[in-house]
Short mmCIF file of C-alpha atoms in Angstrom, two decimals:
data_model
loop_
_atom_site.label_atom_id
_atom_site.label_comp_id
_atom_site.label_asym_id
_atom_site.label_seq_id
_atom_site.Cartn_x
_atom_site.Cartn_y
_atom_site.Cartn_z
CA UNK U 1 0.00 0.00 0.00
CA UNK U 2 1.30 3.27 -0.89
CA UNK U 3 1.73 5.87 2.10
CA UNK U 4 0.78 9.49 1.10
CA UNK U 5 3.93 11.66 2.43
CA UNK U 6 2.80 15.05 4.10
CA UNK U 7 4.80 18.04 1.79
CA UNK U 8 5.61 20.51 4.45
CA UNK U 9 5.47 23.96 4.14
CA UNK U 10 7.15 25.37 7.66
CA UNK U 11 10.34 24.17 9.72
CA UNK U 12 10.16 24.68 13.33
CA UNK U 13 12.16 27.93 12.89
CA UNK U 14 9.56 29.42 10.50
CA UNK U 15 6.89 29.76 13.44
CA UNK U 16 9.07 33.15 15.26
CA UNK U 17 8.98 31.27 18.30
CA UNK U 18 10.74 31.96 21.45
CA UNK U 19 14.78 30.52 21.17
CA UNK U 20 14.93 28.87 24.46
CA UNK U 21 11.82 26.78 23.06
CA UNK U 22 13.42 26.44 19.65
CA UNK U 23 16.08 24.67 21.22
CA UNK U 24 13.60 22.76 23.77
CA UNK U 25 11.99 21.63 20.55
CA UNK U 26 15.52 20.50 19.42
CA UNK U 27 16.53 18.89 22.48
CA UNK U 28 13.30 17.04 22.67
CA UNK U 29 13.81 15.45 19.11
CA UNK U 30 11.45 17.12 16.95
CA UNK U 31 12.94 17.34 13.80
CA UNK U 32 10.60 18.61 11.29
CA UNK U 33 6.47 19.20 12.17
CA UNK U 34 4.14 16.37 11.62
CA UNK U 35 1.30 17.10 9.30
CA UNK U 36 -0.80 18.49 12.47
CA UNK U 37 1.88 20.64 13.84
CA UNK U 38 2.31 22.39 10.38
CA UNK U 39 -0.76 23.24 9.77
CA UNK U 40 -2.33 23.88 13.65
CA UNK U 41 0.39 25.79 14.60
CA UNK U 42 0.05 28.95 12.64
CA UNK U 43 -3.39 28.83 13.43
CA UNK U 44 -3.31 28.71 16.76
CA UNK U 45 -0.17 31.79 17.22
CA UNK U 46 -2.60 33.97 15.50
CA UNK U 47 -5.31 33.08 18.22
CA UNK U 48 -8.00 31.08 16.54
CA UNK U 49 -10.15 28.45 17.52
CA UNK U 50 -9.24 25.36 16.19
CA UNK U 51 -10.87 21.69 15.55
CA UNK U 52 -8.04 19.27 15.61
CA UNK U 53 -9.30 15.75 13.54
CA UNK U 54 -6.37 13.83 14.36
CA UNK U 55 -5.80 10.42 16.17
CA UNK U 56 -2.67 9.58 18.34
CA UNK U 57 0.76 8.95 16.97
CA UNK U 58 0.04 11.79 14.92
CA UNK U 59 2.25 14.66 17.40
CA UNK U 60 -1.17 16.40 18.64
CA UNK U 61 0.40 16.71 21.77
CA UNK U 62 3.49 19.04 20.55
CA UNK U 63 0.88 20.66 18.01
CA UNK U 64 -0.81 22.38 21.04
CA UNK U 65 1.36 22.65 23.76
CA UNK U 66 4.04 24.24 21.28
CA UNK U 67 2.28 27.36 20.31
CA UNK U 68 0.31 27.68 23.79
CA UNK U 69 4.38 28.03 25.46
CA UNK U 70 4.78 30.31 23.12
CA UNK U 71 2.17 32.15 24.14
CA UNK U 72 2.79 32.19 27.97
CA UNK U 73 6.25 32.93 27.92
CA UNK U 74 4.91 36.55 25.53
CA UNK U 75 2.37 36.65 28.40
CA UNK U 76 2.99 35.44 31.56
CA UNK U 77 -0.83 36.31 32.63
CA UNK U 78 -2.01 32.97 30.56
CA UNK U 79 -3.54 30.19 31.79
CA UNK U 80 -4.57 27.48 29.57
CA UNK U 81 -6.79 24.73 31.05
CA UNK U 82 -5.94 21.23 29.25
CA UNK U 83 -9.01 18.54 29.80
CA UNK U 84 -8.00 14.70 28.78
CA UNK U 85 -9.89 11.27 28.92
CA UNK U 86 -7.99 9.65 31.69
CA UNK U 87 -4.78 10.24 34.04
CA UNK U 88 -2.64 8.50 32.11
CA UNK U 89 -2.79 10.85 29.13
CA UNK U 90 -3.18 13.66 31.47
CA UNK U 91 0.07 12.51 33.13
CA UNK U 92 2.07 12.06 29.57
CA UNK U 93 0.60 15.15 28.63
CA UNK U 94 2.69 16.91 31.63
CA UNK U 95 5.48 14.78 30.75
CA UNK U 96 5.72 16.35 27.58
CA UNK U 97 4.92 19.78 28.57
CA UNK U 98 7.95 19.54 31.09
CA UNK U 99 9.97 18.51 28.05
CA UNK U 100 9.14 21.28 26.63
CA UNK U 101 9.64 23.82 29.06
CA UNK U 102 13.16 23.34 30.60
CA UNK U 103 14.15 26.09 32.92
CA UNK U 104 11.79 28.35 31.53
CA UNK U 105 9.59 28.94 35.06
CA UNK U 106 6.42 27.58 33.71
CA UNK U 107 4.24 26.13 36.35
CA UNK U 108 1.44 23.39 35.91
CA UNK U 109 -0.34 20.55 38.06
CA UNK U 110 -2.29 17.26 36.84
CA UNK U 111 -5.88 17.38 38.33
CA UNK U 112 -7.24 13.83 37.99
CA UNK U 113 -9.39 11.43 39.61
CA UNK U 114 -8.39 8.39 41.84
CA UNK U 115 -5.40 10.12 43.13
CA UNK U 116 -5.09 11.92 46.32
CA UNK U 117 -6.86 15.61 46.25
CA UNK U 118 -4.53 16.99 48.88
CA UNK U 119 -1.41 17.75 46.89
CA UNK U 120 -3.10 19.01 43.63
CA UNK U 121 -4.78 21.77 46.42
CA UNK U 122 -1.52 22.36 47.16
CA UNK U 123 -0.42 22.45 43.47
CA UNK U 124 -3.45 25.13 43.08
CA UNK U 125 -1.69 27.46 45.73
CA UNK U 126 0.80 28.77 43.34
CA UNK U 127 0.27 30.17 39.92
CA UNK U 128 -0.12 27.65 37.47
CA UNK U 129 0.42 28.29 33.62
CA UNK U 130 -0.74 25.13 32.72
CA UNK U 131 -3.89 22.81 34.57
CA UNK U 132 -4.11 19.80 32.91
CA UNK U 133 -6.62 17.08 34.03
CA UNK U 134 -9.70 15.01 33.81
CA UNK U 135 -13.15 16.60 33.87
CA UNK U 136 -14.12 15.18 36.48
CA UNK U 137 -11.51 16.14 38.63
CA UNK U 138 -11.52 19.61 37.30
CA UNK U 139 -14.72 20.07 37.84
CA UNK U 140 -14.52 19.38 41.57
CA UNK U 141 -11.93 21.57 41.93
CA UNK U 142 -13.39 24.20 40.49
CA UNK U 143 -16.75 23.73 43.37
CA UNK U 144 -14.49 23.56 45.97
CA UNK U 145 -12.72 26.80 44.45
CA UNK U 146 -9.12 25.77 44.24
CA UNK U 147 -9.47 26.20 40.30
CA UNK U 148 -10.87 29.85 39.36
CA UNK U 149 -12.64 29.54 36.48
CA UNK U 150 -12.18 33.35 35.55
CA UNK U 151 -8.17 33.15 35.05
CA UNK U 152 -8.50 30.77 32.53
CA UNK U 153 -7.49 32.30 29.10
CA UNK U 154 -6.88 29.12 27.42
CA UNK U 155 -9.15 25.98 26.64
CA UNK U 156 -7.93 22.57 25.15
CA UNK U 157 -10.01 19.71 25.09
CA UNK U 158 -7.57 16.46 24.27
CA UNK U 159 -9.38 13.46 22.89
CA UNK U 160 -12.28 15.06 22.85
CA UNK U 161 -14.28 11.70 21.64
CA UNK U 162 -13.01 10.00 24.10
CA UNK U 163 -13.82 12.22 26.74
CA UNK U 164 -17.83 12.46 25.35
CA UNK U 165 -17.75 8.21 25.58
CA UNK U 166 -16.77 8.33 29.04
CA UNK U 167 -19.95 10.23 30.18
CA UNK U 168 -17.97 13.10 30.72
CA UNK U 169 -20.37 15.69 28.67
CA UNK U 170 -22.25 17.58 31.49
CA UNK U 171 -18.76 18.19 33.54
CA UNK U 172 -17.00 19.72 30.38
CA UNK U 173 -20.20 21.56 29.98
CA UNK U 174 -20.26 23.58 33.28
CA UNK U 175 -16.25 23.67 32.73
CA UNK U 176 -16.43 26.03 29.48
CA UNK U 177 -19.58 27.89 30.82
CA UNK U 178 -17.38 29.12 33.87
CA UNK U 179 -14.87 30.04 31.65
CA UNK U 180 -15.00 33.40 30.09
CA UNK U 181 -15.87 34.02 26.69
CA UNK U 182 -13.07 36.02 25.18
CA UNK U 183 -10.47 32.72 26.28
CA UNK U 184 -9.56 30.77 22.63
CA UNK U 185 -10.77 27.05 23.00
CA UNK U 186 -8.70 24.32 20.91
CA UNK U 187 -10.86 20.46 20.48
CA UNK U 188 -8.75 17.66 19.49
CA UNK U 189 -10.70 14.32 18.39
CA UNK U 190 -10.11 11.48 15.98
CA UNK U 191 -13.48 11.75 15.26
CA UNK U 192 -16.51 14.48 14.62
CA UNK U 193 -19.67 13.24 15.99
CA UNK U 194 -23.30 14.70 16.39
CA UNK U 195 -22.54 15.80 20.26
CA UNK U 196 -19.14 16.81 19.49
CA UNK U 197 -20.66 19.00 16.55
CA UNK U 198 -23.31 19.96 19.16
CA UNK U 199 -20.41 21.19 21.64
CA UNK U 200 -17.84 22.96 19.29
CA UNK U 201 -21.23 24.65 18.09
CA UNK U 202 -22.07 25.91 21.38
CA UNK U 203 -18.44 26.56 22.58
CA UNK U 204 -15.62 27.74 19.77
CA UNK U 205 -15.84 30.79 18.11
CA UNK U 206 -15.45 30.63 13.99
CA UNK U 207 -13.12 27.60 14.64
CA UNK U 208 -10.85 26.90 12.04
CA UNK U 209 -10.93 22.94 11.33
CA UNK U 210 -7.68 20.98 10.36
CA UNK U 211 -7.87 17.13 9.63
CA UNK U 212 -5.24 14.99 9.78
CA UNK U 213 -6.41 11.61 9.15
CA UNK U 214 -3.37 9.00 8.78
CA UNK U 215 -4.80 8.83 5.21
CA UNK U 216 -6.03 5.34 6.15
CA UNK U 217 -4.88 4.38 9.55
CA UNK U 218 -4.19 1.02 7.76
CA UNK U 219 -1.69 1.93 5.36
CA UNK U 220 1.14 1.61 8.25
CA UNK U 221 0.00 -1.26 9.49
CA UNK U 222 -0.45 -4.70 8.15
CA UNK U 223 -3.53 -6.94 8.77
CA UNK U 224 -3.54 -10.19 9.14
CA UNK U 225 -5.82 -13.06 11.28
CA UNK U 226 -3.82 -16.35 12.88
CA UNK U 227 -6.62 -18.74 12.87
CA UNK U 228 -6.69 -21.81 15.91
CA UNK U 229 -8.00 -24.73 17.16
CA UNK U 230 -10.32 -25.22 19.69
CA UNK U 231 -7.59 -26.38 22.10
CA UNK U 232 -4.23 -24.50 20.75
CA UNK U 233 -5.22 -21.16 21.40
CA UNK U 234 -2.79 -20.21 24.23
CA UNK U 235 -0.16 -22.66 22.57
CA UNK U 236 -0.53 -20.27 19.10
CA UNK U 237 0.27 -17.50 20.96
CA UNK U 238 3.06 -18.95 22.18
CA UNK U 239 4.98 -19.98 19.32
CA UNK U 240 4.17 -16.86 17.83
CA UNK U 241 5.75 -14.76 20.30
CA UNK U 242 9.18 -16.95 20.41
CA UNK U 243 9.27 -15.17 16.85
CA UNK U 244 12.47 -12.97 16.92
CA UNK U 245 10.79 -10.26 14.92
CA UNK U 246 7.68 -10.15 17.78
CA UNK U 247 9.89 -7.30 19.47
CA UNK U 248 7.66 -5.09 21.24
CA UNK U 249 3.77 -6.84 21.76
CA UNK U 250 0.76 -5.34 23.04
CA UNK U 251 -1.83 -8.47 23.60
CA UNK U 252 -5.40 -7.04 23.82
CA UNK U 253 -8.00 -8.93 26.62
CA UNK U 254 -11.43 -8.48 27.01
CA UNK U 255 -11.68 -8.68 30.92
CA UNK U 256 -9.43 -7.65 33.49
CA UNK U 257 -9.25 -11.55 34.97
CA UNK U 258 -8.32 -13.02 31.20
CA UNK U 259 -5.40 -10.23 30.60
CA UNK U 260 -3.66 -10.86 34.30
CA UNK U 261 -4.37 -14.71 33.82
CA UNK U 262 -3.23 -14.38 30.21
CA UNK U 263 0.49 -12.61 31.56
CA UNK U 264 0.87 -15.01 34.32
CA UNK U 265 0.68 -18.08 32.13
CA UNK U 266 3.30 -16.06 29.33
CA UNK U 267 5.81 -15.63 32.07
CA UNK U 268 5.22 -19.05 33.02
CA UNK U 269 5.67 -20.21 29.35
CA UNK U 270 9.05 -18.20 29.31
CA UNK U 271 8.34 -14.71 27.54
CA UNK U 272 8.63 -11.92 29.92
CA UNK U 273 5.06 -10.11 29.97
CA UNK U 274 3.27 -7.68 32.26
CA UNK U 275 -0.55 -6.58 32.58
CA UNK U 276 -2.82 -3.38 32.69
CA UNK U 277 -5.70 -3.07 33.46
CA UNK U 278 -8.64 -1.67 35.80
CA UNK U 279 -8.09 -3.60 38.89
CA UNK U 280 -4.26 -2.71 38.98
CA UNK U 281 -3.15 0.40 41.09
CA UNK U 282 -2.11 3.35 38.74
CA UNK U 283 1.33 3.04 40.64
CA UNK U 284 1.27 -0.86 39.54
CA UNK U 285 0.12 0.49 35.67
CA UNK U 286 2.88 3.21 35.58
CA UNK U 287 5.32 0.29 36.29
CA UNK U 288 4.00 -2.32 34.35
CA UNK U 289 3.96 0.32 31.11
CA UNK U 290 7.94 1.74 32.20
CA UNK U 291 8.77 -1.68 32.06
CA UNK U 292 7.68 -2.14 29.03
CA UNK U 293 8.74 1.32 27.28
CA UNK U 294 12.35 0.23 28.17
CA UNK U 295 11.93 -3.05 26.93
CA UNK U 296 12.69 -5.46 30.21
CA UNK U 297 8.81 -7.00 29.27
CA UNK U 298 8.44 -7.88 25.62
CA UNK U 299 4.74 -8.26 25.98
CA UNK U 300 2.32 -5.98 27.00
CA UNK U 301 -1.21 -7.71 28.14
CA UNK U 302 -4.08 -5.07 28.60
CA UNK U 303 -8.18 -4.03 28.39
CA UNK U 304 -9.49 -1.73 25.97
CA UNK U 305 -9.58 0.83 28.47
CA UNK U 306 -6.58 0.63 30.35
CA UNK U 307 -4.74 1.22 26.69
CA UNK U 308 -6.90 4.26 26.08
CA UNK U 309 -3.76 6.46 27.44
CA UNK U 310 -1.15 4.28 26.31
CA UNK U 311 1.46 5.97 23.73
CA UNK U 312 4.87 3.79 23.49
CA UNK U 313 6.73 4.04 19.88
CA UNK U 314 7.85 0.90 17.91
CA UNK U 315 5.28 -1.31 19.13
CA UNK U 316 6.09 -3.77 16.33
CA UNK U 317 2.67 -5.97 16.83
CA UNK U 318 -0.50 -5.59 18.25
CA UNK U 319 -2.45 -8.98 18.89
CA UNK U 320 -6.14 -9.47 19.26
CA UNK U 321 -6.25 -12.41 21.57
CA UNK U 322 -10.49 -12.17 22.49
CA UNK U 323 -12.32 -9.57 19.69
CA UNK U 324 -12.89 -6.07 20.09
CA UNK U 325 -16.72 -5.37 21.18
CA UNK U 326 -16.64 -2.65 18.12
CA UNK U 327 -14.98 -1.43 14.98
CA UNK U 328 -13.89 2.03 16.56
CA UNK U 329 -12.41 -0.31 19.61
CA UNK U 330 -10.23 -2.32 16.76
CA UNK U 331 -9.43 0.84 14.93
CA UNK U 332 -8.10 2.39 18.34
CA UNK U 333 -6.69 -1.05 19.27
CA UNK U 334 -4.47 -1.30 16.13
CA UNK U 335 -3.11 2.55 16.09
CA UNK U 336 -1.39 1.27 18.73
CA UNK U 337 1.16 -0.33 16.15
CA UNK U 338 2.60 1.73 13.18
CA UNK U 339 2.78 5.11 14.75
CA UNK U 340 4.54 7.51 13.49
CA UNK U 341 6.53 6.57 10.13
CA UNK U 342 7.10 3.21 11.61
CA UNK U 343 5.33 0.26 10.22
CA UNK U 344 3.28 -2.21 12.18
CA UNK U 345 1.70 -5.56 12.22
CA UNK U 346 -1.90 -6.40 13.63
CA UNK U 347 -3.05 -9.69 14.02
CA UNK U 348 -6.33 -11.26 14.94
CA UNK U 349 -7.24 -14.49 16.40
CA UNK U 350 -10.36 -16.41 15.47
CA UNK U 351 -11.23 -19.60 15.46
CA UNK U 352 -10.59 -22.32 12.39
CA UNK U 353 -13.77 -23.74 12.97
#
């Protein structure tokens, strides 16, 4: 399949940015923009509102936090609000923004759920540039006043699908009402549905919309099904994964019990695996996911939903043991592979029968 190769038209040095984060950008890696950063950029240093179509892998991340550092080191005074689907991302999304920012005195704390309040009030106490968090979180927050709505100048709603299928509509809701109108508001989502229509509607002003679509997220990544027998399942697996080019191998579960049983009997079978997934601690996740980022696990055994946040380059397969519940599940299942310029191999087990 033939991969459509994004022409760009700026460098990072084209944008007038700041030269301590020229060379952050430099020191971080980024060579050259992705297709998002290219084109969002601009768009967003001249203050629009902007609609973001554009799954992970695709350098979203960098394509907002970029031009909104820009922005608060010209004007200390900002503060830009950054909502996300779950901790995880919230967390990399820090991670990244820290990357960024290197000795440049820019402030921000993660507001998320299922982690102790107490030192993200304390967080709160100083001046943040940057909030980044889940809705739900935020939200609180913002009732028991630790977050003041009214200093927020900037808006960016990560994985804004995402968000919308985890029920968290009403929170973002009340979030952007407190907020006042003259902040800019930036919505990043794979996809455009009828209530994420329905929000930009009610919330961006003329928004500018840029879609990146990985032209077909399956021209990176190769598609294949293993087919089994009723009793070689596990065994399949198995010899599958001895495979020297099986480098890096994210096996997706469909309940929590089946992915820690499934890891258990790998690393009894002699291929070093770890799990994720909801019944884990986030400490135990965090580890789990290190572990595998630096390559001491070779196998990576998770849930739909504990992968939601998970970003790790050269993933080199991504396995289907039990079948996704829907197409956008296998679609978000698979990106996980062939990120980037990389490519990537998906397979899918069903039965012979």
């Amino acid at each position: 399949t033939k991969v459509e190769v994004y022409e760009n038209k700026h460098t990072f040095a084209d944008f007038k940015l700041d030269k301590t984060l020229v060379e952050a950008i430099a020191e971080a890696g980024l060579e050259t923009p992705s297709a998002i950063q290219d084109q969002v950029i601009p768009l967003i240093l001249e203050g629009n509102d902007v609609i973001g179509l554009a799954q992970t892998g695709t350098g979203k991340t960098a394509a907002f936090l970029i031009p909104t550092i820009q922005k608060t080191l010209k004007q200390r005074g900002t503060q830009t609000l950054i909502l996300t689907p779950t901790r995880e991302l919230a967390i990399q999304v820090e991670q990244e923004l820290r990357k960024l920012t290197p000795k440049m005195g820019i402030f921000s704390t993660v507001c998320v759920g299922g982690m102790n309040i107490m030192p993200q009030i304390r967080g709160l106490r100083r001046k943040n540039h940057f909030i980044i968090g889940t809705p739900g979180r935020v939200q609180d927050l913002i009732d028991r006043n630790h977050i003041k709505p009214g200093a927020i100048t900037n808006v960016i709603l990560d994985e804004a699908d995402r968000m919308l299928d985890m029920g968290f509509i009403h929170d973002i809701k009340q979030i952007l009402k407190d907020i006042p109108e003259e902040r800019e508001t930036l919505f990043f989502s794979a996809t455009m549905s009828k209530s994420i229509e329905a929000l930009v509607h009610e919330f961006l002003r003329k928004p500018i919309t840029i879609s990146v679509r990985k032209t077909d997220i399956t021209n990176s990544i190769t598609q294949d099904v293993v087919r089994y027998g009723s009793h070689s399942k596990f065994d399949t697996l198995v010899s599958l994964l001895k495979d020297q080019t099986f480098e890096r191998v994210i096996i997706f579960g469909a309940m929590k019990h089946s992915v820690e049983k499934l890891s258990l009997e790998l690393v009894h079978a002699g291929i070093t695996a770890d799990a994720i997934h909801g019944n884990k601690s986030h400490g135990q996740r965090q580890r789990a996911l290190q572990n595998f980022k630096a390559g001491k696990v070779k196998v990576l055994v998770a849930t739909d939903v504990a992968a939601r946040g998970i970003h790790v380059d050269d993933v080199s397969h991504v396995i289907n043991y039990d079948l996704p519940g829907t197409y956008e599940d296998y679609v978000h299942r698979i990106g996980r592979t062939g990120r980037g310029s990389k490519r990537g191999q998906a397979l899918t087990f069903v039965p012979a029968t």
